[in-house]
Short mmCIF file of N, CA and C in Angstrom, two decimals:
data_model
loop_
_atom_site.label_atom_id
_atom_site.label_comp_id
_atom_site.label_asym_id
_atom_site.label_seq_id
_atom_site.Cartn_x
_atom_site.Cartn_y
_atom_site.Cartn_z
N MET A 1 -10.34 -135.17 -131.44
CA MET A 1 -9.52 -135.98 -130.49
C MET A 1 -10.14 -137.28 -129.67
N SER A 2 -10.33 -138.10 -129.59
CA SER A 2 -11.31 -139.16 -128.83
C SER A 2 -10.15 -140.25 -127.89
N ARG A 3 -11.83 -139.56 -127.05
CA ARG A 3 -10.10 -140.48 -125.55
C ARG A 3 -10.40 -142.42 -125.72
N PRO A 4 -8.84 -142.45 -125.10
CA PRO A 4 -9.17 -144.08 -125.56
C PRO A 4 -9.54 -144.83 -124.18
N ARG A 5 -9.92 -146.46 -125.25
CA ARG A 5 -11.20 -146.81 -124.43
C ARG A 5 -10.61 -147.52 -122.93
N LYS A 6 -11.42 -147.39 -122.17
CA LYS A 6 -11.20 -148.00 -120.62
C LYS A 6 -11.24 -149.14 -121.04
N ILE A 7 -10.38 -149.83 -120.88
CA ILE A 7 -10.11 -151.74 -120.44
C ILE A 7 -10.70 -151.85 -119.08
N PRO A 8 -12.14 -153.23 -118.68
CA PRO A 8 -12.40 -153.35 -117.80
C PRO A 8 -11.34 -154.04 -116.69
N GLU A 9 -10.79 -154.27 -115.54
CA GLU A 9 -9.68 -154.88 -114.67
C GLU A 9 -10.78 -155.65 -113.88
N ARG A 10 -10.32 -156.72 -113.16
CA ARG A 10 -10.52 -157.62 -112.19
C ARG A 10 -9.59 -158.61 -111.35
N ILE A 11 -9.88 -158.02 -110.44
CA ILE A 11 -8.59 -159.13 -109.78
C ILE A 11 -8.70 -160.54 -109.27
N CYS A 12 -7.67 -161.55 -110.01
CA CYS A 12 -7.33 -162.60 -109.98
C CYS A 12 -7.86 -163.08 -108.41
N ILE A 13 -8.74 -164.34 -107.93
CA ILE A 13 -9.08 -164.84 -106.70
C ILE A 13 -7.77 -165.69 -106.62
N GLY A 14 -6.64 -165.74 -106.71
CA GLY A 14 -5.17 -166.81 -106.66
C GLY A 14 -4.83 -166.36 -105.99
N CYS A 15 -3.89 -165.10 -107.33
CA CYS A 15 -3.19 -164.42 -107.04
C CYS A 15 -3.04 -163.15 -106.43
N GLN A 16 -4.45 -162.81 -106.63
CA GLN A 16 -4.18 -161.26 -106.66
C GLN A 16 -4.18 -159.75 -107.17
N GLU A 17 -3.64 -160.98 -108.62
CA GLU A 17 -2.82 -158.95 -110.07
C GLU A 17 -4.37 -158.93 -110.02
N LYS A 18 -4.58 -157.62 -110.49
CA LYS A 18 -5.16 -157.05 -111.44
C LYS A 18 -5.38 -156.98 -113.10
N ARG A 19 -6.04 -157.59 -113.62
CA ARG A 19 -6.09 -157.83 -115.03
C ARG A 19 -7.10 -157.80 -115.93
N PRO A 20 -6.33 -157.61 -117.59
CA PRO A 20 -7.86 -157.21 -118.24
C PRO A 20 -8.70 -158.21 -117.78
N LYS A 21 -10.42 -158.05 -117.83
CA LYS A 21 -11.92 -159.11 -117.77
C LYS A 21 -11.09 -160.28 -118.38
N ARG A 22 -10.99 -159.56 -119.66
CA ARG A 22 -11.17 -160.72 -121.02
C ARG A 22 -9.85 -161.95 -120.20
N GLU A 23 -8.66 -161.31 -120.47
CA GLU A 23 -7.79 -162.36 -119.97
C GLU A 23 -8.28 -163.67 -118.92
N LEU A 24 -8.57 -163.10 -117.79
CA LEU A 24 -9.60 -163.91 -116.88
C LEU A 24 -10.04 -165.65 -117.06
N LEU A 25 -10.46 -166.23 -116.10
CA LEU A 25 -10.85 -166.85 -116.25
C LEU A 25 -12.75 -166.89 -115.22
N ARG A 26 -14.30 -166.87 -116.01
CA ARG A 26 -15.24 -165.67 -115.31
C ARG A 26 -15.65 -167.47 -114.30
N VAL A 27 -16.22 -167.20 -113.22
CA VAL A 27 -16.61 -168.70 -112.96
C VAL A 27 -17.75 -168.19 -111.56
N VAL A 28 -18.77 -168.39 -112.02
CA VAL A 28 -20.66 -168.37 -111.70
C VAL A 28 -21.04 -168.55 -111.07
N ARG A 29 -21.75 -168.94 -109.70
CA ARG A 29 -22.86 -169.31 -108.36
C ARG A 29 -23.80 -168.78 -109.71
N THR A 30 -24.82 -169.21 -109.84
CA THR A 30 -26.45 -169.40 -110.61
C THR A 30 -27.07 -169.14 -109.11
N PRO A 31 -28.19 -168.12 -110.14
CA PRO A 31 -29.25 -167.73 -109.02
C PRO A 31 -29.52 -169.38 -108.23
N GLN A 32 -29.69 -170.45 -109.20
CA GLN A 32 -30.29 -171.99 -109.10
C GLN A 32 -29.91 -172.42 -107.75
N GLY A 33 -28.36 -172.07 -107.61
CA GLY A 33 -27.07 -172.21 -106.60
C GLY A 33 -26.31 -173.54 -107.18
N GLU A 34 -25.52 -173.32 -108.58
CA GLU A 34 -24.56 -174.24 -109.48
C GLU A 34 -24.15 -173.23 -109.82
N ILE A 35 -22.62 -174.00 -109.82
CA ILE A 35 -21.12 -173.27 -109.69
C ILE A 35 -20.95 -173.77 -111.28
N VAL A 36 -20.69 -172.60 -112.41
CA VAL A 36 -20.07 -172.70 -113.27
C VAL A 36 -18.68 -172.34 -113.92
N ILE A 37 -18.43 -172.51 -115.23
CA ILE A 37 -17.57 -171.55 -115.06
C ILE A 37 -17.79 -171.23 -116.93
N ASP A 38 -17.60 -169.07 -117.33
CA ASP A 38 -18.18 -168.87 -117.39
C ASP A 38 -17.97 -168.37 -118.55
N LEU A 39 -17.80 -168.61 -120.02
CA LEU A 39 -17.09 -168.49 -121.48
C LEU A 39 -17.35 -167.63 -121.87
N THR A 40 -18.78 -166.98 -121.20
CA THR A 40 -19.29 -165.44 -122.25
C THR A 40 -18.91 -164.70 -121.27
N GLY A 41 -19.25 -164.64 -120.07
CA GLY A 41 -18.81 -163.58 -119.71
C GLY A 41 -19.49 -163.29 -119.37
N LYS A 42 -21.09 -163.47 -119.08
CA LYS A 42 -23.08 -162.99 -119.11
C LYS A 42 -23.45 -163.35 -118.91
N LYS A 43 -23.22 -164.66 -118.43
CA LYS A 43 -24.37 -164.99 -116.94
C LYS A 43 -24.64 -164.19 -115.90
N SER A 44 -25.59 -164.46 -116.15
CA SER A 44 -26.01 -163.99 -114.53
C SER A 44 -26.13 -164.97 -113.08
N GLY A 45 -25.25 -164.02 -111.96
CA GLY A 45 -24.93 -164.93 -110.82
C GLY A 45 -24.15 -164.00 -110.63
N ARG A 46 -23.56 -164.37 -108.96
CA ARG A 46 -22.48 -163.75 -108.53
C ARG A 46 -20.56 -164.79 -109.03
N GLY A 47 -19.95 -163.38 -109.74
CA GLY A 47 -19.43 -164.31 -110.46
C GLY A 47 -17.47 -164.22 -109.14
N ALA A 48 -16.51 -165.24 -110.22
CA ALA A 48 -14.98 -164.60 -109.34
C ALA A 48 -14.76 -165.49 -110.91
N TYR A 49 -13.32 -164.51 -110.51
CA TYR A 49 -12.62 -164.36 -111.23
C TYR A 49 -11.07 -164.98 -110.91
N LEU A 50 -10.17 -165.88 -112.42
CA LEU A 50 -9.04 -166.80 -111.90
C LEU A 50 -8.20 -166.70 -112.84
N CYS A 51 -6.86 -166.22 -113.26
CA CYS A 51 -5.79 -166.22 -113.86
C CYS A 51 -6.36 -167.61 -114.82
N LYS A 52 -5.84 -167.51 -115.91
CA LYS A 52 -6.07 -169.06 -116.67
C LYS A 52 -4.52 -169.68 -116.08
N ASP A 53 -5.28 -170.18 -115.29
CA ASP A 53 -3.06 -171.15 -115.16
C ASP A 53 -3.88 -171.52 -113.04
N PRO A 54 -2.88 -172.91 -114.00
CA PRO A 54 -3.40 -173.94 -112.70
C PRO A 54 -3.03 -173.52 -110.95
N ALA A 55 -2.22 -173.13 -111.71
CA ALA A 55 -1.28 -172.80 -110.18
C ALA A 55 -1.79 -171.39 -109.45
N CYS A 56 -2.85 -170.78 -110.04
CA CYS A 56 -3.56 -169.86 -109.69
C CYS A 56 -4.99 -170.13 -109.03
N LEU A 57 -5.52 -171.55 -109.85
CA LEU A 57 -6.83 -172.20 -109.17
C LEU A 57 -6.75 -172.81 -107.73
N GLN A 58 -5.14 -173.57 -107.84
CA GLN A 58 -4.92 -174.28 -106.12
C GLN A 58 -4.39 -173.14 -104.76
N LYS A 59 -3.82 -171.96 -105.37
CA LYS A 59 -4.08 -170.89 -104.47
C LYS A 59 -5.71 -170.59 -104.18
N ALA A 60 -6.64 -170.42 -104.96
CA ALA A 60 -8.06 -169.92 -105.06
C ALA A 60 -8.10 -171.29 -103.74
N LEU A 61 -8.32 -172.33 -103.62
CA LEU A 61 -8.84 -173.86 -103.12
C LEU A 61 -7.99 -173.87 -101.79
N LYS A 62 -6.53 -173.67 -102.21
CA LYS A 62 -6.49 -173.68 -100.79
C LYS A 62 -6.66 -172.45 -100.00
N GLY A 63 -6.86 -170.71 -99.74
CA GLY A 63 -7.26 -170.40 -99.41
C GLY A 63 -8.71 -169.81 -99.08
N LYS A 64 -9.50 -171.51 -99.12
CA LYS A 64 -10.57 -170.83 -99.67
C LYS A 64 -11.49 -169.95 -100.32
N GLY A 65 -10.33 -168.93 -100.62
CA GLY A 65 -10.68 -167.37 -101.97
C GLY A 65 -12.29 -168.00 -102.84
N LEU A 66 -12.60 -169.16 -103.18
CA LEU A 66 -13.31 -169.07 -104.55
C LEU A 66 -14.25 -169.79 -103.24
N GLU A 67 -14.36 -170.46 -102.53
CA GLU A 67 -15.51 -170.45 -101.60
C GLU A 67 -16.05 -169.21 -101.34
N LYS A 68 -15.53 -168.13 -100.75
CA LYS A 68 -15.31 -167.29 -100.28
C LYS A 68 -16.01 -166.05 -100.70
N ASN A 69 -14.98 -165.96 -102.63
CA ASN A 69 -15.93 -164.85 -103.33
C ASN A 69 -17.30 -165.39 -103.71
N LEU A 70 -17.84 -167.14 -103.72
CA LEU A 70 -19.19 -167.75 -104.39
C LEU A 70 -19.59 -168.31 -103.17
N ARG A 71 -19.24 -167.68 -102.12
CA ARG A 71 -20.17 -168.04 -101.10
C ARG A 71 -21.48 -168.95 -101.28
N HIS A 72 -20.35 -169.60 -101.22
CA HIS A 72 -21.14 -171.30 -101.50
C HIS A 72 -19.60 -171.88 -101.55
N PRO A 73 -19.98 -173.50 -101.19
CA PRO A 73 -19.22 -174.42 -101.43
C PRO A 73 -19.46 -175.04 -102.51
N ILE A 74 -17.18 -175.28 -102.90
CA ILE A 74 -17.30 -175.75 -104.36
C ILE A 74 -16.87 -177.35 -104.03
N SER A 75 -18.09 -177.85 -104.62
CA SER A 75 -17.73 -179.02 -104.95
C SER A 75 -16.75 -179.86 -105.71
N PRO A 76 -16.07 -181.34 -105.39
CA PRO A 76 -14.87 -181.59 -106.00
C PRO A 76 -15.65 -182.09 -108.16
N GLN A 77 -16.40 -182.05 -108.13
CA GLN A 77 -16.85 -182.41 -109.61
C GLN A 77 -16.50 -180.93 -110.14
N VAL A 78 -16.68 -179.64 -109.29
CA VAL A 78 -16.17 -178.35 -109.80
C VAL A 78 -14.78 -178.46 -109.94
N VAL A 79 -14.55 -178.81 -109.08
CA VAL A 79 -12.91 -178.47 -109.10
C VAL A 79 -11.92 -179.96 -110.38
N GLU A 80 -12.99 -180.29 -110.53
CA GLU A 80 -12.40 -181.09 -110.94
C GLU A 80 -12.64 -180.73 -112.81
N GLU A 81 -14.04 -179.84 -113.61
CA GLU A 81 -14.17 -179.55 -114.22
C GLU A 81 -12.38 -178.13 -114.78
N LEU A 82 -12.40 -177.85 -113.34
CA LEU A 82 -12.56 -176.29 -113.31
C LEU A 82 -10.54 -176.58 -113.80
N THR A 83 -9.80 -177.62 -112.76
CA THR A 83 -8.16 -178.48 -113.85
C THR A 83 -8.18 -178.54 -114.89
N GLU A 84 -9.34 -179.81 -115.24
CA GLU A 84 -10.15 -180.24 -116.70
C GLU A 84 -8.99 -178.63 -117.50
N TYR A 85 -10.48 -177.61 -117.45
CA TYR A 85 -10.44 -176.67 -118.32
C TYR A 85 -9.13 -176.05 -118.18
N LEU A 86 -8.20 -175.94 -117.18
CA LEU A 86 -7.75 -174.77 -117.07
C LEU A 86 -5.84 -175.81 -117.99
N THR A 87 -5.87 -177.13 -118.10
CA THR A 87 -5.11 -177.42 -118.00
C THR A 87 -4.67 -178.13 -119.42
N GLY A 88 -5.24 -177.47 -120.37
CA GLY A 88 -5.96 -177.69 -121.97
C GLY A 88 -7.36 -178.99 -122.20
N GLY A 89 -7.81 -179.19 -121.01
CA GLY A 89 -8.62 -179.93 -122.04
C GLY A 89 -9.81 -178.91 -121.29
N ARG A 90 -10.81 -179.15 -122.54
CA ARG A 90 -12.25 -178.45 -123.04
C ARG A 90 -13.39 -178.93 -122.36
N VAL A 91 -13.71 -177.62 -121.36
CA VAL A 91 -15.04 -178.38 -120.99
C VAL A 91 -16.23 -176.85 -121.47
N ASP A 92 -17.63 -177.29 -121.70
CA ASP A 92 -18.60 -176.52 -122.93
C ASP A 92 -18.97 -176.96 -121.53
#
């Protein structure tokens, strides 16, 4: 009998709920200092996880959770990209 496979979990910085890693959106501060959306989950850098819900993004921005986790200020362009991605517009 084989053991069931362990599913990695992460905590959303907006709602503070623990969810499977694949259900969350990863935002990364790269070693060069830019903040990008990581669709693969494999980019190098400091990451933070958000539910794919615009309300969680707003909570994370209001409480400065995203800035604290990434240890970097968030520019309005990044906020716009994240909002667009979470509301249905794709950002690649």
